[in-house]
Amino acid sequence: MASFDYTKSTAFNLPNRLTLMRFLLAIVFFVFLSYSYYTIAFGAFVLAWLTDWLDGYVARKKGLLTDFGRIADPFVDKIIVCGGFIILIQHDNNIIPAWMVVVIVAREFLVNSIRSYSESKGIEFGATMWGKAKMFVQSFTISLTLMSFAFLSHLVVMKQWIVVMMWATVII
């Protein structure tokens, strides 16, 4: 039986498989976060965050960019970030304000709409440094919140940092 080469620029290459793994990790993250298993949710989220970095690195370094990856990678990013913030609204006396989450989700919809429109007109709309910074701040904020809930919920300073990071997430 012939083996499939996952290093070629196909829909089933390594970066795209990592993106699919991140989607599955998002489901694990959502389930455990919904039931307040913060330690497991934290682990799943951080692992997903690492696979996001790794799939992009491998795709660029090895020239494994695909149309599937251009669509699936930002889609999965939005699923895990928006879903994470939405579920976090219900936890810990609403330290994550619902209005901030609405702004974050609305911005993601807006950016995705602009991306879709631009690409429908043949204008490339790839990731920028601002977009990467936004994703980092969002992921860091979710990680910090999960870490606080899992390990440091007794520290008032953690709640203050979460509020600061939520403002940064809304602004960036």
PDB file of N, CA and C in Angstrom, residues 78-144:
ATOM      1  N   LYS A  78     -10.957  32.046  14.596  1.00  0.00           N
ATOM      2  CA  LYS A  78     -12.146  32.782  15.037  1.00  0.00           C
ATOM      3  C   LYS A  78     -13.064  31.911  15.884  1.00  0.00           C
ATOM      4  N   ILE A  79     -13.192  30.650  15.511  1.00  0.00           N
ATOM      5  CA  ILE A  79     -14.027  29.726  16.290  1.00  0.00           C
ATOM      6  C   ILE A  79     -13.513  29.640  17.727  1.00  0.00           C
ATOM      7  N   ILE A  80     -12.216  29.391  17.884  1.00  0.00           N
ATOM      8  CA  ILE A  80     -11.683  29.151  19.230  1.00  0.00           C
ATOM      9  C   ILE A  80     -11.656  30.435  20.056  1.00  0.00           C
ATOM     10  N   VAL A  81     -11.299  31.558  19.448  1.00  0.00           N
ATOM     11  CA  VAL A  81     -11.236  32.815  20.199  1.00  0.00           C
ATOM     12  C   VAL A  81     -12.639  33.322  20.537  1.00  0.00           C
ATOM     13  N   CYS A  82     -13.493  33.414  19.543  1.00  0.00           N
ATOM     14  CA  CYS A  82     -14.854  33.919  19.804  1.00  0.00           C
ATOM     15  C   CYS A  82     -15.612  32.973  20.726  1.00  0.00           C
ATOM     16  N   GLY A  83     -15.523  31.678  20.461  1.00  0.00           N
ATOM     17  CA  GLY A  83     -16.186  30.705  21.330  1.00  0.00           C
ATOM     18  C   GLY A  83     -15.671  30.768  22.750  1.00  0.00           C
ATOM     19  N   GLY A  84     -14.356  30.909  22.900  1.00  0.00           N
ATOM     20  CA  GLY A  84     -13.771  31.010  24.238  1.00  0.00           C
ATOM     21  C   GLY A  84     -14.279  32.216  25.001  1.00  0.00           C
ATOM     22  N   PHE A  85     -14.278  33.373  24.352  1.00  0.00           N
ATOM     23  CA  PHE A  85     -14.780  34.573  25.028  1.00  0.00           C
ATOM     24  C   PHE A  85     -16.265  34.457  25.356  1.00  0.00           C
ATOM     25  N   ILE A  86     -17.045  33.890  24.436  1.00  0.00           N
ATOM     26  CA  ILE A  86     -18.483  33.740  24.685  1.00  0.00           C
ATOM     27  C   ILE A  86     -18.735  32.851  25.898  1.00  0.00           C
ATOM     28  N   ILE A  87     -18.046  31.724  25.979  1.00  0.00           N
ATOM     29  CA  ILE A  87     -18.242  30.821  27.122  1.00  0.00           C
ATOM     30  C   ILE A  87     -17.729  31.454  28.411  1.00  0.00           C
ATOM     31  N   LEU A  88     -16.643  32.218  28.331  1.00  0.00           N
ATOM     32  CA  LEU A  88     -16.090  32.850  29.536  1.00  0.00           C
ATOM     33  C   LEU A  88     -17.020  33.900  30.142  1.00  0.00           C
ATOM     34  N   ILE A  89     -17.969  34.413  29.363  1.00  0.00           N
ATOM     35  CA  ILE A  89     -18.911  35.405  29.896  1.00  0.00           C
ATOM     36  C   ILE A  89     -19.605  34.881  31.148  1.00  0.00           C
ATOM     37  N   GLN A  90     -19.939  33.608  31.163  1.00  0.00           N
ATOM     38  CA  GLN A  90     -20.737  33.041  32.257  1.00  0.00           C
ATOM     39  C   GLN A  90     -19.929  32.687  33.505  1.00  0.00           C
ATOM     40  N   HIS A  91     -18.634  32.848  33.470  1.00  0.00           N
ATOM     41  CA  HIS A  91     -17.791  32.408  34.574  1.00  0.00           C
ATOM     42  C   HIS A  91     -17.326  33.553  35.472  1.00  0.00           C
ATOM     43  N   ASP A  92     -17.147  33.272  36.728  1.00  0.00           N
ATOM     44  CA  ASP A  92     -16.517  34.135  37.736  1.00  0.00           C
ATOM     45  C   ASP A  92     -17.096  35.550  37.799  1.00  0.00           C
ATOM     46  N   ASN A  93     -18.349  35.634  38.147  1.00  0.00           N
ATOM     47  CA  ASN A  93     -19.007  36.927  38.369  1.00  0.00           C
ATOM     48  C   ASN A  93     -18.825  37.905  37.213  1.00  0.00           C
ATOM     49  N   ASN A  94     -18.887  37.389  36.030  1.00  0.00           N
ATOM     50  CA  ASN A  94     -18.835  38.220  34.823  1.00  0.00           C
ATOM     51  C   ASN A  94     -17.599  39.111  34.749  1.00  0.00           C
ATOM     52  N   ILE A  95     -16.445  38.554  35.066  1.00  0.00           N
ATOM     53  CA  ILE A  95     -15.205  39.324  34.939  1.00  0.00           C
ATOM     54  C   ILE A  95     -14.947  39.670  33.472  1.00  0.00           C
ATOM     55  N   ILE A  96     -15.510  38.861  32.575  1.00  0.00           N
ATOM     56  CA  ILE A  96     -15.448  39.146  31.143  1.00  0.00           C
ATOM     57  C   ILE A  96     -16.784  39.795  30.769  1.00  0.00           C
ATOM     58  N   PRO A  97     -16.815  41.118  30.590  1.00  0.00           N
ATOM     59  CA  PRO A  97     -18.081  41.796  30.283  1.00  0.00           C
ATOM     60  C   PRO A  97     -18.636  41.387  28.914  1.00  0.00           C
ATOM     61  N   ALA A  98     -19.923  41.124  28.875  1.00  0.00           N
ATOM     62  CA  ALA A  98     -20.574  40.688  27.636  1.00  0.00           C
ATOM     63  C   ALA A  98     -20.408  41.711  26.519  1.00  0.00           C
ATOM     64  N   TRP A  99     -20.489  43.002  26.846  1.00  0.00           N
ATOM     65  CA  TRP A  99     -20.383  44.013  25.796  1.00  0.00           C
ATOM     66  C   TRP A  99     -19.016  43.972  25.123  1.00  0.00           C
ATOM     67  N   MET A 100     -17.962  43.660  25.892  1.00  0.00           N
ATOM     68  CA  MET A 100     -16.632  43.559  25.293  1.00  0.00           C
ATOM     69  C   MET A 100     -16.565  42.378  24.327  1.00  0.00           C
ATOM     70  N   VAL A 101     -17.191  41.289  24.713  1.00  0.00           N
ATOM     71  CA  VAL A 101     -17.207  40.108  23.848  1.00  0.00           C
ATOM     72  C   VAL A 101     -17.980  40.403  22.564  1.00  0.00           C
ATOM     73  N   VAL A 102     -19.068  41.138  22.672  1.00  0.00           N
ATOM     74  CA  VAL A 102     -19.830  41.517  21.473  1.00  0.00           C
ATOM     75  C   VAL A 102     -18.946  42.345  20.536  1.00  0.00           C
ATOM     76  N   VAL A 103     -18.178  43.275  21.075  1.00  0.00           N
ATOM     77  CA  VAL A 103     -17.275  44.095  20.252  1.00  0.00           C
ATOM     78  C   VAL A 103     -16.227  43.208  19.577  1.00  0.00           C
ATOM     79  N   ILE A 104     -15.637  42.287  20.330  1.00  0.00           N
ATOM     80  CA  ILE A 104     -14.610  41.394  19.784  1.00  0.00           C
ATOM     81  C   ILE A 104     -15.191  40.535  18.661  1.00  0.00           C
ATOM     82  N   VAL A 105     -16.346  39.924  18.906  1.00  0.00           N
ATOM     83  CA  VAL A 105     -16.966  39.051  17.902  1.00  0.00           C
ATOM     84  C   VAL A 105     -17.392  39.865  16.678  1.00  0.00           C
ATOM     85  N   ALA A 106     -17.955  41.038  16.895  1.00  0.00           N
ATOM     86  CA  ALA A 106     -18.371  41.890  15.772  1.00  0.00           C
ATOM     87  C   ALA A 106     -17.169  42.277  14.915  1.00  0.00           C
ATOM     88  N   ARG A 107     -16.061  42.607  15.561  1.00  0.00           N
ATOM     89  CA  ARG A 107     -14.853  42.958  14.804  1.00  0.00           C
ATOM     90  C   ARG A 107     -14.380  41.772  13.968  1.00  0.00           C
ATOM     91  N   GLU A 108     -14.443  40.574  14.536  1.00  0.00           N
ATOM     92  CA  GLU A 108     -14.033  39.380  13.793  1.00  0.00           C
ATOM     93  C   GLU A 108     -14.928  39.171  12.573  1.00  0.00           C
ATOM     94  N   PHE A 109     -16.239  39.369  12.743  1.00  0.00           N
ATOM     95  CA  PHE A 109     -17.158  39.261  11.602  1.00  0.00           C
ATOM     96  C   PHE A 109     -16.838  40.320  10.547  1.00  0.00           C
ATOM     97  N   LEU A 110     -16.569  41.534  10.991  1.00  0.00           N
ATOM     98  CA  LEU A 110     -16.254  42.616  10.064  1.00  0.00           C
ATOM     99  C   LEU A 110     -14.990  42.304   9.266  1.00  0.00           C
ATOM    100  N   VAL A 111     -13.931  41.907   9.953  1.00  0.00           N
ATOM    101  CA  VAL A 111     -12.669  41.594   9.275  1.00  0.00           C
ATOM    102  C   VAL A 111     -12.871  40.442   8.297  1.00  0.00           C
ATOM    103  N   ASN A 112     -13.615  39.428   8.719  1.00  0.00           N
ATOM    104  CA  ASN A 112     -13.858  38.290   7.838  1.00  0.00           C
ATOM    105  C   ASN A 112     -14.673  38.707   6.614  1.00  0.00           C
ATOM    106  N   SER A 113     -15.630  39.599   6.798  1.00  0.00           N
ATOM    107  CA  SER A 113     -16.424  40.094   5.667  1.00  0.00           C
ATOM    108  C   SER A 113     -15.555  40.879   4.692  1.00  0.00           C
ATOM    109  N   ILE A 114     -14.685  41.719   5.226  1.00  0.00           N
ATOM    110  CA  ILE A 114     -13.769  42.488   4.372  1.00  0.00           C
ATOM    111  C   ILE A 114     -12.829  41.539   3.631  1.00  0.00           C
ATOM    112  N   ARG A 115     -12.324  40.522   4.327  1.00  0.00           N
ATOM    113  CA  ARG A 115     -11.446  39.532   3.701  1.00  0.00           C
ATOM    114  C   ARG A 115     -12.178  38.838   2.545  1.00  0.00           C
ATOM    115  N   SER A 116     -13.393  38.388   2.803  1.00  0.00           N
ATOM    116  CA  SER A 116     -14.168  37.685   1.773  1.00  0.00           C
ATOM    117  C   SER A 116     -14.428  38.582   0.569  1.00  0.00           C
ATOM    118  N   TYR A 117     -14.829  39.810   0.830  1.00  0.00           N
ATOM    119  CA  TYR A 117     -15.093  40.749  -0.259  1.00  0.00           C
ATOM    120  C   TYR A 117     -13.820  41.015  -1.062  1.00  0.00           C
ATOM    121  N   SER A 118     -12.723  41.296  -0.366  1.00  0.00           N
ATOM    122  CA  SER A 118     -11.457  41.594  -1.044  1.00  0.00           C
ATOM    123  C   SER A 118     -11.021  40.431  -1.923  1.00  0.00           C
ATOM    124  N   GLU A 119     -11.063  39.238  -1.363  1.00  0.00           N
ATOM    125  CA  GLU A 119     -10.608  38.082  -2.131  1.00  0.00           C
ATOM    126  C   GLU A 119     -11.561  37.759  -3.276  1.00  0.00           C
ATOM    127  N   SER A 120     -12.851  38.091  -3.135  1.00  0.00           N
ATOM    128  CA  SER A 120     -13.788  37.879  -4.247  1.00  0.00           C
ATOM    129  C   SER A 120     -13.477  38.816  -5.411  1.00  0.00           C
ATOM    130  N   LYS A 121     -12.806  39.920  -5.103  1.00  0.00           N
ATOM    131  CA  LYS A 121     -12.401  40.886  -6.129  1.00  0.00           C
ATOM    132  C   LYS A 121     -10.967  40.649  -6.596  1.00  0.00           C
ATOM    133  N   GLY A 122     -10.359  39.558  -6.135  1.00  0.00           N
ATOM    134  CA  GLY A 122      -9.001  39.228  -6.545  1.00  0.00           C
ATOM    135  C   GLY A 122      -7.920  39.947  -5.768  1.00  0.00           C
ATOM    136  N   ILE A 123      -8.293  40.581  -4.668  1.00  0.00           N
ATOM    137  CA  ILE A 123      -7.327  41.301  -3.832  1.00  0.00           C
ATOM    138  C   ILE A 123      -6.927  40.385  -2.681  1.00  0.00           C
ATOM    139  N   GLU A 124      -5.631  40.095  -2.586  1.00  0.00           N
ATOM    140  CA  GLU A 124      -5.160  39.212  -1.518  1.00  0.00           C
ATOM    141  C   GLU A 124      -5.317  39.899  -0.164  1.00  0.00           C
ATOM    142  N   PHE A 125      -5.781  39.143   0.809  1.00  0.00           N
ATOM    143  CA  PHE A 125      -6.021  39.678   2.151  1.00  0.00           C
ATOM    144  C   PHE A 125      -5.386  38.719   3.157  1.00  0.00           C
ATOM    145  N   GLY A 126      -4.069  38.696   3.170  1.00  0.00           N
ATOM    146  CA  GLY A 126      -3.349  37.796   4.062  1.00  0.00           C
ATOM    147  C   GLY A 126      -3.199  38.378   5.455  1.00  0.00           C
ATOM    148  N   ALA A 127      -2.588  37.591   6.303  1.00  0.00           N
ATOM    149  CA  ALA A 127      -2.355  38.013   7.687  1.00  0.00           C
ATOM    150  C   ALA A 127      -1.341  39.158   7.721  1.00  0.00           C
ATOM    151  N   THR A 128      -1.612  40.141   8.577  1.00  0.00           N
ATOM    152  CA  THR A 128      -0.701  41.269   8.770  1.00  0.00           C
ATOM    153  C   THR A 128      -0.124  41.194  10.180  1.00  0.00           C
ATOM    154  N   MET A 129       0.835  42.038  10.443  1.00  0.00           N
ATOM    155  CA  MET A 129       1.397  42.082  11.802  1.00  0.00           C
ATOM    156  C   MET A 129       0.332  42.510  12.811  1.00  0.00           C
ATOM    157  N   TRP A 130      -0.578  43.422  12.404  1.00  0.00           N
ATOM    158  CA  TRP A 130      -1.658  43.847  13.306  1.00  0.00           C
ATOM    159  C   TRP A 130      -2.572  42.672  13.627  1.00  0.00           C
ATOM    160  N   GLY A 131      -2.883  41.895  12.604  1.00  0.00           N
ATOM    161  CA  GLY A 131      -3.737  40.726  12.812  1.00  0.00           C
ATOM    162  C   GLY A 131      -3.081  39.703  13.718  1.00  0.00           C
ATOM    163  N   LYS A 132      -1.783  39.514  13.535  1.00  0.00           N
ATOM    164  CA  LYS A 132      -1.055  38.570  14.392  1.00  0.00           C
ATOM    165  C   LYS A 132      -0.963  39.100  15.821  1.00  0.00           C
ATOM    166  N   ALA A 133      -0.765  40.403  15.965  1.00  0.00           N
ATOM    167  CA  ALA A 133      -0.729  41.007  17.306  1.00  0.00           C
ATOM    168  C   ALA A 133      -2.086  40.864  17.987  1.00  0.00           C
ATOM    169  N   LYS A 134      -3.155  41.079  17.224  1.00  0.00           N
ATOM    170  CA  LYS A 134      -4.513  40.937  17.767  1.00  0.00           C
ATOM    171  C   LYS A 134      -4.747  39.504  18.236  1.00  0.00           C
ATOM    172  N   MET A 135      -4.349  38.537  17.417  1.00  0.00           N
ATOM    173  CA  MET A 135      -4.530  37.130  17.786  1.00  0.00           C
ATOM    174  C   MET A 135      -3.713  36.799  19.033  1.00  0.00           C
ATOM    175  N   PHE A 136      -2.492  37.343  19.124  1.00  0.00           N
ATOM    176  CA  PHE A 136      -1.664  37.097  20.303  1.00  0.00           C
ATOM    177  C   PHE A 136      -2.334  37.659  21.553  1.00  0.00           C
ATOM    178  N   VAL A 137      -2.803  38.900  21.477  1.00  0.00           N
ATOM    179  CA  VAL A 137      -3.438  39.534  22.646  1.00  0.00           C
ATOM    180  C   VAL A 137      -4.701  38.777  23.044  1.00  0.00           C
ATOM    181  N   GLN A 138      -5.512  38.392  22.059  1.00  0.00           N
ATOM    182  CA  GLN A 138      -6.720  37.628  22.364  1.00  0.00           C
ATOM    183  C   GLN A 138      -6.373  36.297  23.032  1.00  0.00           C
ATOM    184  N   SER A 139      -5.416  35.584  22.462  1.00  0.00           N
ATOM    185  CA  SER A 139      -5.033  34.275  23.004  1.00  0.00           C
ATOM    186  C   SER A 139      -4.394  34.415  24.378  1.00  0.00           C
ATOM    187  N   PHE A 140      -3.570  35.446  24.547  1.00  0.00           N
ATOM    188  CA  PHE A 140      -2.954  35.677  25.852  1.00  0.00           C
ATOM    189  C   PHE A 140      -4.021  35.988  26.897  1.00  0.00           C
ATOM    190  N   THR A 141      -5.011  36.789  26.520  1.00  0.00           N
ATOM    191  CA  THR A 141      -6.088  37.152  27.449  1.00  0.00           C
ATOM    192  C   THR A 141      -6.884  35.923  27.869  1.00  0.00           C
ATOM    193  N   ILE A 142      -7.234  35.084  26.914  1.00  0.00           N
ATOM    194  CA  ILE A 142      -7.958  33.852  27.251  1.00  0.00           C
ATOM    195  C   ILE A 142      -7.090  32.961  28.130  1.00  0.00           C
ATOM    196  N   SER A 143      -5.815  32.808  27.783  1.00  0.00           N
ATOM    197  CA  SER A 143      -4.901  31.975  28.583  1.00  0.00           C
ATOM    198  C   SER A 143      -4.762  32.506  30.001  1.00  0.00           C
ATOM    199  N   LEU A 144      -4.593  33.814  30.136  1.00  0.00           N
ATOM    200  CA  LEU A 144      -4.469  34.436  31.452  1.00  0.00           C
ATOM    201  C   LEU A 144      -5.725  34.202  32.283  1.00  0.00           C
TER     202      LEU A 144
END
